[in-house]
């Protein structure tokens, strides 16, 4: 596949690793890099990137999985809407297994809720048109990459006057989350790998505060293995040169100003919520979108009575520490024992791109090898 | 986060509703192209273009020159490694 | 005294009625009703018209409550029986490259074949939802017969049940099969040893992808067809050249990853496969990239995973490649001793990662 296979070429990967290895000794200390985005976490594990990197580089897996950060209370709201007998509830597949305080959408479906898994929110408009006597609700979630698709779908519903359609809006924003992370005194990071597809929408300017206020380098990165390796190399070069800038490795897709059409659609349909509760991270001001009152008829929060309760995270779960990069997944007390993909306690274990699930699925082996090499106690696999 | 995949626009199916067919490794799907068109760049100009597809939307055009440039740079360091 | 002999014209009328009563009837209804499962005439007509005439063989046409066959002829073909059962509930019933009928025959043939057995006889039980078009059932039965004929096996007994509308989804099929294993063959997931080689007979994921697309909800368009095919002849070719096959399984639901995990756990070995050697069609890769799926977990219906000692690998591979069902066979990995019970994938960088069992269904994802 064009623009995919070229960026997985093992020979070029080897060359990048060779460059990275040359820079490590100059830095004279272990380097901690956070990949903010769950898509990067997924690629890192899928291709075994951590294992080929020099030991001096440690990757910290950040909070960039929109499914993982969805708090239990919001999922309870989702499930309550889906259980309404007149509702056809449409969602991306990712959200199906995420547990609320009692149950998940998958279980709600088994108990009789009409839940459909879709690839595109636009497809839910078709369901609404085909089922005029039902209320169709779409579970809109994701970062700024996905938010424009929700906005366009609402604009189209308005244009076509589709009255039996609404969206339950849970879009979250990367920049306020990064700010919250950077304000955390526990956090010890040398630099960031920035989210490529979010940046394709919002551009590179919104990251300037990271270099200016917090003096950390960030490289916006693509998702193929060569993209990630090149971004790590670029970060190390910044560190060697004592620079902290916003750099763009993914310039085949990301422009400085982002995508104006997408930004305009988001501004038209959404306003920023005063605060949004992130699982593990708690309330972060200005970190989510809600649907503007002009489009209230397409807002499921207006159309349905929802429990709207805040539910505390499980006590044993250390998702918060993991999302902040303070703990590695395998350092959590319940990782791999009480908390597994079959019986997830925290959402980091539920979504396939959650840091814990990715570690459980792909990373256990390399962790065993690493522990053996360093002579530390072997983690339980 | 945000699974996106490059595809090539091969047909405009509905210029009014901004719908086109993309080809992704031989798989075809209808996508919305609102994000990649404007007055200077009408739908008919999109045919043959490579875009990033996310949840049924063509989110951005792929800059072929920049992609080639990235690969050229990587090729260069690979050659330096081989000769060095 | 015979009651018919009293009046000769009445006699001939009764004889006519009796002839009609015994004649094999056609089904005239357009849809399945509860009557077709009630045990009466409607059911008999359905069975006669759809199944017996179609599957036509001397054992079935006895129409006893069971099929009986001669032990001596079985014993001439081998020294053990293989016996297996499987139910087919695929939705949609017809999909690119195959349908539920062919699947129900080939699937059970393959479950027998991977023990090294020559499949001989199959049963066919159907559960029909009230309202199912008779034409649909006829198409499925025709397809079962075509598959049975192609594989040279016989469908020798069966059962028909009809349930209320909504109590089942259109049509479910169960097939149970019997085959005979030739002497000297001992294939088992427990026999795998370090240094063994893993071979697969072609590209992965076609069936799972074809079904996913045929459901239509994802609105993707491809020309991927199911790989549904019988594997017993390929297995026979392999065993002719090398009876010492260690393990063999068809990679159906759960895909290659699941079979390899079962192998690794059963034999307490590690299996390391090479990502670059695993054959996957470009379009299947495309679908996986779009939906965030892993092709290693996609279902297949004609893929054989063979584990064989290194010394026999070359001859087994070339025997497989010479067979139509194995043209694209290739070596995808090897068995190592540690870590036991674990399947490893060597990624394109030469890095390794675990390929685990699937937890639930693979769900399409956006992130």
Coordinates of N, CA, C and O in Angstrom, one line a residue, chain C residues 141-303:
Chain C
X141 N -29.1 -26.8 0.0 CA -29.0 -28.2 -0.1 C -28.2 -28.6 -1.4 O -27.4 -29.5 -1.4
X142 N -28.5 -27.9 -2.4 CA -27.8 -28.1 -3.7 C -26.3 -27.9 -3.5 O -25.5 -28.7 -4.0
X143 N -26.0 -26.9 -2.8 CA -24.6 -26.5 -2.6 C -23.9 -27.6 -1.7 O -22.8 -27.9 -1.9
X144 N -24.7 -28.1 -0.7 CA -24.1 -29.2 0.1 C -23.8 -30.4 -0.7 O -22.8 -31.0 -0.6
X145 N -24.8 -30.7 -1.6 CA -24.6 -31.9 -2.4 C -23.4 -31.7 -3.4 O -22.5 -32.6 -3.5
X146 N -23.3 -30.5 -3.9 CA -22.1 -30.2 -4.8 C -20.8 -30.4 -4.1 O -19.9 -31.0 -4.6
X147 N -20.8 -29.9 -2.8 CA -19.5 -30.0 -2.1 C -19.3 -31.4 -1.7 O -18.1 -31.9 -1.7
X148 N -20.3 -32.2 -1.4 CA -20.1 -33.6 -1.0 C -19.6 -34.4 -2.2 O -18.7 -35.2 -2.1
X149 N -20.2 -34.1 -3.3 CA -19.8 -34.8 -4.6 C -18.3 -34.5 -4.9 O -17.5 -35.4 -5.2
X150 N -18.0 -33.2 -4.8 CA -16.6 -32.8 -5.1 C -15.6 -33.5 -4.2 O -14.5 -33.9 -4.6
X151 N -16.0 -33.7 -2.9 CA -15.1 -34.2 -2.0 C -15.2 -35.8 -1.9 O -14.5 -36.4 -1.1
X152 N -16.2 -36.3 -2.7 CA -16.4 -37.8 -2.7 C -16.8 -38.3 -1.3 O -16.2 -39.3 -0.9
X153 N -17.7 -37.7 -0.7 CA -18.2 -38.2 0.6 C -19.8 -38.3 0.4 O -20.3 -37.7 -0.5
X154 N -20.4 -39.0 1.4 CA -21.9 -39.1 1.3 C -22.5 -38.5 2.6 O -22.0 -38.7 3.7
X155 N -23.7 -37.9 2.3 CA -24.5 -37.4 3.5 C -25.5 -38.4 3.7 O -26.4 -38.6 2.9
X156 N -25.4 -39.1 4.8 CA -26.2 -40.4 5.0 C -27.3 -40.4 5.9 O -28.1 -41.3 6.0
X157 N -27.4 -39.3 6.8 CA -28.6 -39.2 7.6 C -28.8 -37.8 8.1 O -27.8 -37.0 7.9
X158 N -29.9 -37.4 8.6 CA -30.1 -36.0 8.9 C -31.4 -35.8 9.8 O -32.1 -36.8 10.2
X159 N -31.7 -34.6 10.0 CA -32.8 -34.2 10.8 C -33.3 -32.8 10.4 O -32.5 -32.0 10.0
X160 N -34.6 -32.6 10.5 CA -35.1 -31.3 10.2 C -36.0 -30.8 11.3 O -36.8 -31.5 11.8
X161 N -35.7 -29.6 11.8 CA -36.6 -29.0 12.8 C -37.0 -27.6 12.3 O -36.2 -26.9 11.7
X162 N -38.2 -27.2 12.6 CA -38.6 -25.8 12.3 C -39.0 -25.1 13.6 O -39.6 -25.7 14.5
X163 N -38.5 -23.9 13.8 CA -38.8 -23.1 15.0 C -39.6 -21.9 14.6 O -39.5 -21.4 13.5
X164 N -40.3 -21.3 15.6 CA -41.1 -20.1 15.4 C -40.2 -19.0 14.8 O -39.0 -18.9 15.2
X165 N -40.8 -18.1 14.0 CA -40.1 -16.9 13.5 C -39.5 -16.2 14.7 O -40.1 -15.9 15.7
X166 N -38.2 -15.9 14.5 CA -37.5 -15.1 15.6 C -36.8 -16.0 16.5 O -35.9 -15.6 17.3
X167 N -37.1 -17.3 16.5 CA -36.5 -18.2 17.5 C -35.1 -18.7 17.0 O -34.3 -19.3 17.7
X168 N -34.9 -18.5 15.7 CA -33.6 -18.8 15.1 C -33.4 -17.9 13.9 O -34.4 -17.3 13.5
X169 N -32.2 -17.7 13.5 CA -31.9 -16.8 12.4 C -31.9 -17.5 11.1 O -30.9 -18.1 10.7
X170 N -33.0 -17.6 10.4 CA -33.1 -18.2 9.0 C -32.8 -19.7 9.0 O -33.7 -20.5 8.8
X171 N -31.6 -20.0 9.1 CA -31.2 -21.4 8.9 C -29.9 -21.7 9.6 O -28.9 -21.0 9.4
X172 N -29.9 -22.8 10.4 CA -28.7 -23.3 11.0 C -28.4 -24.7 10.6 O -29.4 -25.5 10.4
X173 N -27.2 -25.1 10.4 CA -26.9 -26.5 10.0 C -25.9 -27.1 10.9 O -24.9 -26.4 11.3
X174 N -26.1 -28.3 11.3 CA -25.1 -29.1 12.0 C -24.7 -30.2 11.1 O -25.6 -30.9 10.6
X175 N -23.4 -30.4 11.0 CA -23.0 -31.6 10.3 C -22.0 -32.4 11.2 O -21.2 -31.8 11.9
X176 N -22.2 -33.7 11.3 CA -21.3 -34.6 12.0 C -20.7 -35.5 11.0 O -21.3 -35.9 10.0
X177 N -19.4 -35.8 11.2 CA -18.7 -36.6 10.2 C -17.9 -37.7 10.8 O -17.4 -37.7 11.9
X178 N -17.8 -38.8 10.0 CA -16.9 -39.9 10.3 C -15.9 -40.1 9.2 O -16.2 -40.0 8.0
X179 N -14.7 -40.4 9.7 CA -13.6 -40.7 8.7 C -12.8 -41.8 9.3 O -12.9 -42.2 10.5
X180 N -11.9 -42.3 8.4 CA -11.0 -43.4 8.9 C -9.6 -43.0 8.7 O -9.2 -42.4 7.7
X181 N -8.8 -43.3 9.8 CA -7.4 -42.9 9.8 C -6.5 -44.0 9.4 O -6.7 -45.1 9.9
X182 N -5.7 -43.8 8.5 CA -4.8 -44.9 8.0 C -3.8 -45.2 9.1 O -3.4 -44.4 10.0
X183 N -3.3 -46.5 9.1 CA -2.4 -46.9 10.2 C -1.1 -46.1 10.1 O -0.7 -45.6 9.0
X184 N -0.5 -45.9 11.2 CA 0.9 -45.2 11.3 C 0.8 -43.7 11.3 O 1.9 -43.1 11.5
X185 N -0.4 -43.1 11.3 CA -0.5 -41.7 11.4 C -0.8 -41.3 12.8 O -1.8 -41.8 13.4
X186 N -0.1 -40.4 13.4 CA -0.4 -39.9 14.8 C -0.2 -38.4 14.8 O 0.9 -37.9 15.2
X187 N -1.2 -37.7 14.4 CA -1.2 -36.3 14.4 C -1.8 -35.7 15.6 O -2.9 -36.1 16.0
X188 N -1.1 -34.9 16.4 CA -1.7 -34.3 17.6 C -1.0 -33.0 18.0 O 0.2 -32.8 17.7
X189 N -1.8 -32.1 18.5 CA -1.2 -30.8 19.0 C -0.2 -31.0 20.1 O 0.6 -30.1 20.4
X190 N -0.1 -32.2 20.6 CA 0.8 -32.5 21.7 C 2.2 -32.9 21.2 O 3.1 -33.1 22.0
X191 N 2.3 -33.2 19.9 CA 3.5 -33.8 19.4 C 4.6 -32.9 18.9 O 5.6 -33.3 18.3
X192 N 4.4 -31.6 19.1 CA 5.3 -30.6 18.5 C 6.6 -30.5 19.3 O 6.6 -30.5 20.5
X193 N 7.7 -30.4 18.6 CA 9.0 -30.4 19.2 C 9.8 -29.2 18.7 O 9.6 -28.8 17.6
X194 N 10.7 -28.7 19.6 CA 11.6 -27.6 19.1 C 12.3 -28.0 17.8 O 12.6 -29.2 17.6
X195 N 12.5 -27.1 17.0 CA 13.2 -27.2 15.7 C 12.2 -27.6 14.6 O 12.5 -27.7 13.4
X196 N 10.9 -28.0 15.0 CA 9.9 -28.2 14.0 C 9.7 -27.0 13.1 O 10.0 -25.9 13.6
X197 N 9.1 -27.2 12.0 CA 8.8 -26.1 11.0 C 7.3 -25.9 10.9 O 6.6 -26.9 10.8
X198 N 6.8 -24.7 10.7 CA 5.4 -24.4 10.6 C 5.1 -24.0 9.1 O 5.8 -23.1 8.6
X199 N 4.2 -24.7 8.5 CA 3.9 -24.4 7.1 C 2.4 -24.1 7.0 O 1.5 -24.6 7.7
X200 N 2.1 -23.1 6.1 CA 0.7 -22.8 5.8 C 0.4 -22.9 4.3 O 1.3 -22.7 3.5
X201 N -0.9 -23.3 4.0 CA -1.1 -23.6 2.5 C -1.6 -22.4 1.7 O -2.2 -22.6 0.6
X202 N -1.4 -21.2 2.2 CA -1.8 -20.0 1.4 C -2.2 -18.8 2.2 O -2.0 -18.8 3.4
X203 N -2.8 -17.8 1.5 CA -3.0 -16.5 2.1 C -4.2 -16.6 3.2 O -5.1 -17.3 3.1
X204 N -4.0 -15.7 4.2 CA -4.8 -15.7 5.4 C -5.9 -14.7 5.4 O -5.7 -13.6 4.8
X205 N -7.0 -14.9 6.0 CA -8.0 -13.9 6.3 C -9.1 -13.7 5.3 O -9.9 -12.8 5.5
X206 N -9.0 -14.4 4.2 CA -10.0 -14.1 3.1 C -11.5 -14.4 3.5 O -12.4 -13.6 3.3
X207 N -11.7 -15.5 4.2 CA -13.0 -15.9 4.6 C -13.6 -14.8 5.6 O -14.7 -14.3 5.4
X208 N -12.8 -14.5 6.6 CA -13.3 -13.6 7.7 C -13.6 -12.2 7.0 O -14.6 -11.6 7.4
X209 N -12.7 -11.8 6.1 CA -12.9 -10.5 5.5 C -14.2 -10.5 4.6 O -15.0 -9.6 4.6
X210 N -14.3 -11.6 3.8 CA -15.5 -11.7 2.9 C -16.8 -11.6 3.7 O -17.7 -11.0 3.3
X211 N -16.9 -12.3 4.8 CA -18.1 -12.3 5.7 C -18.3 -10.9 6.2 O -19.4 -10.4 6.2
X212 N -17.3 -10.3 6.7 CA -17.4 -8.9 7.3 C -18.0 -8.0 6.3 O -18.8 -7.2 6.6
X213 N -17.4 -8.1 5.1 CA -17.9 -7.1 4.0 C -19.3 -7.5 3.6 O -20.1 -6.6 3.3
X214 N -19.6 -8.8 3.5 CA -20.9 -9.2 3.0 C -22.0 -8.7 3.9 O -23.2 -8.5 3.5
X215 N -21.7 -8.5 5.2 CA -22.8 -8.0 6.1 C -23.2 -6.6 5.7 O -24.3 -6.2 6.1
X216 N -22.3 -5.9 5.1 CA -22.7 -4.6 4.5 C -22.7 -3.4 5.4 O -22.7 -2.3 5.0
X217 N -22.6 -3.6 6.7 CA -22.7 -2.5 7.7 C -21.5 -1.5 7.5 O -21.6 -0.4 7.9
X218 N -20.4 -2.0 7.1 CA -19.2 -1.2 7.0 C -19.1 -0.5 5.7 O -18.2 0.4 5.5
X219 N -19.9 -0.9 4.7 CA -20.0 -0.2 3.4 C -18.6 -0.2 2.7 O -18.3 0.8 2.1
X220 N -17.9 -1.3 2.8 CA -16.7 -1.5 2.1 C -16.9 -2.4 0.9 O -17.7 -3.3 0.9
X221 N -16.1 -2.1 -0.2 CA -16.3 -2.9 -1.4 C -15.0 -3.5 -1.8 O -13.9 -2.8 -1.9
X222 N -15.0 -4.9 -1.9 CA -13.8 -5.6 -2.3 C -14.2 -6.7 -3.3 O -15.4 -7.0 -3.4
X223 N -13.2 -7.4 -3.9 CA -13.6 -8.6 -4.5 C -13.0 -9.8 -3.8 O -12.7 -10.9 -4.4
X224 N -12.8 -9.7 -2.5 CA -12.3 -10.8 -1.7 C -13.4 -11.9 -1.6 O -14.6 -11.6 -1.4
X225 N -13.0 -13.2 -1.9 CA -13.9 -14.3 -1.7 C -13.5 -15.2 -0.6 O -12.3 -15.3 -0.3
X226 N -14.4 -15.9 0.0 CA -14.1 -16.9 1.0 C -13.2 -17.9 0.4 O -13.2 -18.3 -0.8
X227 N -12.3 -18.5 1.3 CA -11.3 -19.5 0.8 C -11.9 -20.9 1.1 O -11.2 -21.9 1.0
X228 N -13.2 -21.0 1.3 CA -13.8 -22.3 1.7 C -13.5 -23.4 0.7 O -13.7 -23.3 -0.5
X229 N -12.8 -24.4 1.2 CA -12.4 -25.5 0.3 C -12.1 -26.8 1.2 O -11.8 -26.6 2.4
X230 N -12.3 -28.0 0.6 CA -12.0 -29.2 1.4 C -10.5 -29.4 1.4 O -9.8 -29.1 0.4
X231 N -10.0 -29.9 2.5 CA -8.5 -30.0 2.6 C -8.1 -31.5 2.7 O -6.9 -31.7 2.7
X232 N -9.0 -32.4 2.6 CA -8.6 -33.8 2.9 C -7.7 -34.4 1.8 O -6.8 -35.1 2.1
X233 N -7.9 -33.9 0.5 CA -7.1 -34.4 -0.5 C -5.6 -33.9 -0.4 O -4.7 -34.6 -0.6
X234 N -5.5 -32.6 0.0 CA -4.2 -32.0 0.3 C -3.5 -32.8 1.4 O -2.4 -33.1 1.4
X235 N -4.3 -33.1 2.5 CA -3.8 -33.8 3.6 C -3.3 -35.2 3.2 O -2.2 -35.7 3.6
X236 N -4.1 -35.8 2.3 CA -3.7 -37.2 1.8 C -2.4 -37.1 1.0 O -1.5 -37.9 1.2
X237 N -2.2 -36.0 0.2 CA -1.0 -35.8 -0.5 C 0.2 -35.7 0.4 O 1.3 -36.2 0.2
X238 N 0.0 -34.9 1.5 CA 1.0 -34.7 2.5 C 1.4 -36.0 3.2 O 2.6 -36.4 3.3
X239 N 0.4 -36.8 3.6 CA 0.7 -38.0 4.3 C 1.3 -39.1 3.4 O 2.1 -39.9 3.9
X240 N 1.0 -39.1 2.1 CA 1.6 -40.0 1.2 C 3.1 -39.8 1.1 O 3.9 -40.7 1.1
X241 N 3.5 -38.5 1.2 CA 4.9 -38.2 1.1 C 5.6 -38.3 2.5 O 6.8 -38.5 2.6
X242 N 4.8 -38.0 3.5 CA 5.4 -37.9 4.9 C 4.4 -38.3 5.9 O 3.7 -37.4 6.4
X243 N 4.3 -39.5 6.4 CA 3.3 -39.9 7.4 C 3.7 -39.3 8.8 O 2.8 -39.2 9.6
X244 N 4.9 -38.8 9.0 CA 5.3 -38.3 10.3 C 5.0 -36.8 10.5 O 5.9 -36.1 10.9
X245 N 3.8 -36.4 10.2 CA 3.4 -35.1 10.5 C 3.2 -34.9 12.0 O 2.5 -35.8 12.6
X246 N 3.7 -33.9 12.6 CA 3.6 -33.8 14.1 C 2.2 -33.2 14.5 O 1.5 -33.8 15.3
X247 N 1.8 -32.1 13.9 CA 0.5 -31.5 14.2 C 0.0 -30.9 13.0 O 0.7 -30.4 12.1
X248 N -1.4 -30.8 12.9 CA -2.0 -30.2 11.8 C -3.4 -29.7 12.2 O -4.1 -30.4 13.0
X249 N -3.8 -28.5 11.8 CA -5.1 -28.0 12.2 C -5.5 -27.0 11.1 O -4.7 -26.4 10.5
X250 N -6.8 -26.9 10.9 CA -7.3 -25.9 10.0 C -7.6 -24.6 10.8 O -8.1 -24.7 11.9
X251 N -7.1 -23.5 10.3 CA -7.2 -22.3 11.0 C -8.5 -21.6 10.7 O -8.6 -20.9 9.7
X252 N -9.6 -21.9 11.5 CA -10.9 -21.3 11.2 C -11.1 -20.1 12.1 O -10.3 -19.1 12.0
X253 N -12.2 -20.1 12.9 CA -12.4 -18.9 13.8 C -11.2 -18.7 14.7 O -10.6 -19.6 15.2
X254 N -10.9 -17.4 14.9 CA -9.7 -17.1 15.7 C -8.4 -17.1 14.9 O -7.4 -16.6 15.4
X255 N -8.5 -17.6 13.7 CA -7.4 -17.5 12.7 C -6.1 -18.2 13.1 O -6.1 -19.1 14.0
X256 N -5.1 -17.9 12.4 CA -3.8 -18.5 12.6 C -3.3 -18.4 14.0 O -2.7 -19.3 14.6
X257 N -3.5 -17.2 14.6 CA -3.0 -16.9 15.9 C -3.5 -17.9 16.9 O -2.8 -18.3 17.8
X258 N -4.8 -18.2 16.8 CA -5.4 -19.1 17.8 C -4.9 -20.5 17.7 O -4.5 -21.2 18.7
X259 N -4.7 -21.0 16.4 CA -4.2 -22.3 16.2 C -2.8 -22.4 16.8 O -2.4 -23.4 17.5
X260 N -2.0 -21.4 16.5 CA -0.6 -21.5 17.0 C -0.5 -21.4 18.5 O 0.3 -22.1 19.1
X261 N -1.4 -20.6 19.1 CA -1.4 -20.6 20.6 C -1.9 -22.0 21.2 O -1.3 -22.4 22.2
X262 N -2.8 -22.6 20.5 CA -3.2 -23.9 21.0 C -2.1 -24.9 20.9 O -1.8 -25.7 21.8
X263 N -1.4 -24.8 19.7 CA -0.2 -25.7 19.5 C 0.9 -25.5 20.6 O 1.4 -26.4 21.3
X264 N 1.2 -24.2 20.9 CA 2.2 -23.9 21.8 C 1.9 -24.3 23.2 O 2.7 -24.9 23.9
X265 N 0.6 -24.2 23.6 CA 0.2 -24.6 24.9 C 0.1 -26.1 25.1 O 0.6 -26.6 26.0
X266 N -0.4 -26.8 24.0 CA -0.5 -28.2 24.1 C 0.8 -28.9 24.2 O 1.0 -29.9 24.9
X267 N 1.8 -28.4 23.4 CA 3.1 -29.1 23.4 C 4.1 -28.4 24.3 O 5.3 -28.8 24.3
X268 N 3.7 -27.3 25.0 CA 4.6 -26.6 25.9 C 5.9 -26.2 25.2 O 7.0 -26.4 25.7
X269 N 5.7 -25.6 24.1 CA 6.9 -25.1 23.3 C 6.5 -23.6 23.0 O 5.4 -23.1 23.2
X270 N 7.5 -22.9 22.4 CA 7.3 -21.6 21.8 C 7.3 -21.7 20.3 O 8.0 -22.6 19.7
X271 N 6.4 -20.9 19.7 CA 6.4 -20.9 18.2 C 6.7 -19.5 17.8 O 6.1 -18.6 18.2
X272 N 7.7 -19.4 16.9 CA 8.1 -18.1 16.4 C 7.8 -18.0 14.9 O 8.3 -18.8 14.1
X273 N 6.8 -17.1 14.5 CA 6.5 -16.9 13.1 C 7.1 -15.6 12.6 O 7.3 -14.7 13.4
X274 N 7.3 -15.6 11.3 CA 8.0 -14.4 10.7 C 6.9 -13.6 10.0 O 6.3 -14.1 9.0
X275 N 6.7 -12.4 10.4 CA 5.6 -11.5 9.9 C 5.7 -11.4 8.3 O 4.7 -11.5 7.6
X276 N 7.0 -11.3 7.9 CA 7.1 -11.1 6.4 C 6.8 -12.3 5.6 O 6.5 -12.2 4.4
X277 N 6.9 -13.5 6.2 CA 6.6 -14.7 5.4 C 5.1 -15.1 5.4 O 4.7 -16.0 4.6
X278 N 4.3 -14.4 6.2 CA 2.9 -14.8 6.2 C 2.1 -14.2 5.1 O 2.0 -13.0 4.9
X279 N 1.6 -15.0 4.2 CA 0.9 -14.5 3.0 C -0.5 -13.9 3.3 O -1.3 -14.6 3.8
X280 N -0.6 -12.6 3.0 CA -1.9 -12.0 3.2 C -2.2 -11.1 1.9 O -1.3 -10.4 1.5
X281 N -3.4 -11.2 1.4 CA -3.7 -10.4 0.2 C -3.8 -8.9 0.5 O -4.1 -8.5 1.6
X282 N -3.4 -8.1 -0.5 CA -3.4 -6.7 -0.4 C -4.7 -6.1 0.1 O -4.8 -5.3 1.0
X283 N -5.8 -6.6 -0.4 CA -7.1 -6.1 0.0 C -7.5 -6.5 1.4 O -8.2 -5.7 2.1
X284 N -7.1 -7.6 1.8 CA -7.3 -8.0 3.2 C -6.5 -7.1 4.2 O -7.0 -6.6 5.2
X285 N -5.3 -6.8 3.7 CA -4.5 -5.9 4.5 C -5.2 -4.5 4.6 O -5.2 -3.9 5.6
X286 N -5.7 -4.1 3.4 CA -6.4 -2.8 3.3 C -7.6 -2.8 4.3 O -7.7 -1.8 5.1
X287 N -8.4 -3.8 4.3 CA -9.6 -3.9 5.2 C -9.1 -3.8 6.7 O -9.6 -3.1 7.5
X288 N -8.0 -4.5 7.0 CA -7.5 -4.5 8.3 C -6.9 -3.2 8.7 O -7.1 -2.7 9.9
X289 N -6.3 -2.5 7.8 CA -5.8 -1.1 8.1 C -7.0 -0.2 8.4 O -6.9 0.7 9.3
X290 N -8.0 -0.3 7.6 CA -9.2 0.6 7.7 C -9.9 0.4 9.0 O -10.2 1.4 9.7
X291 N -10.0 -0.8 9.4 CA -10.8 -1.2 10.6 C -10.0 -1.5 11.8 O -10.6 -1.7 12.9
X292 N -8.7 -1.4 11.7 CA -7.9 -1.7 12.9 C -7.9 -3.1 13.3 O -7.9 -3.4 14.5
X293 N -8.0 -4.1 12.4 CA -8.1 -5.5 12.7 C -6.7 -6.1 12.5 O -5.9 -5.6 11.7
X294 N -6.5 -7.3 13.1 CA -5.2 -8.0 12.9 C -5.5 -9.2 12.1 O -6.3 -10.1 12.5
X295 N -4.9 -9.3 10.9 CA -5.3 -10.5 10.0 C -4.9 -11.8 10.6 O -5.5 -12.8 10.2
X296 N -4.1 -11.9 11.6 CA -3.7 -13.2 12.2 C -4.9 -13.8 12.9 O -4.9 -15.0 13.2
X297 N -5.9 -13.0 13.3 CA -7.1 -13.5 14.0 C -8.3 -13.7 13.1 O -9.3 -14.1 13.6
X298 N -8.2 -13.3 11.8 CA -9.3 -13.4 10.9 C -9.6 -14.9 10.6 O -8.6 -15.7 10.4
X299 N -10.9 -15.2 10.4 CA -11.2 -16.6 10.1 C -10.9 -17.0 8.7 O -10.8 -16.2 7.8
X300 N -10.6 -18.3 8.6 CA -10.3 -19.0 7.3 C -11.2 -20.2 7.2 O -11.6 -20.7 8.2
X301 N -11.4 -20.7 6.0 CA -12.2 -21.9 5.9 C -11.5 -22.9 4.9 O -12.2 -23.8 4.4
X302 N -10.3 -22.7 4.6 CA -9.6 -23.6 3.8 C -8.1 -23.5 4.0 O -7.3 -23.7 3.1
X303 N -7.7 -23.2 5.2 CA -6.3 -23.0 5.5 C -5.8 -24.1 6.5 O -6.4 -24.3 7.6

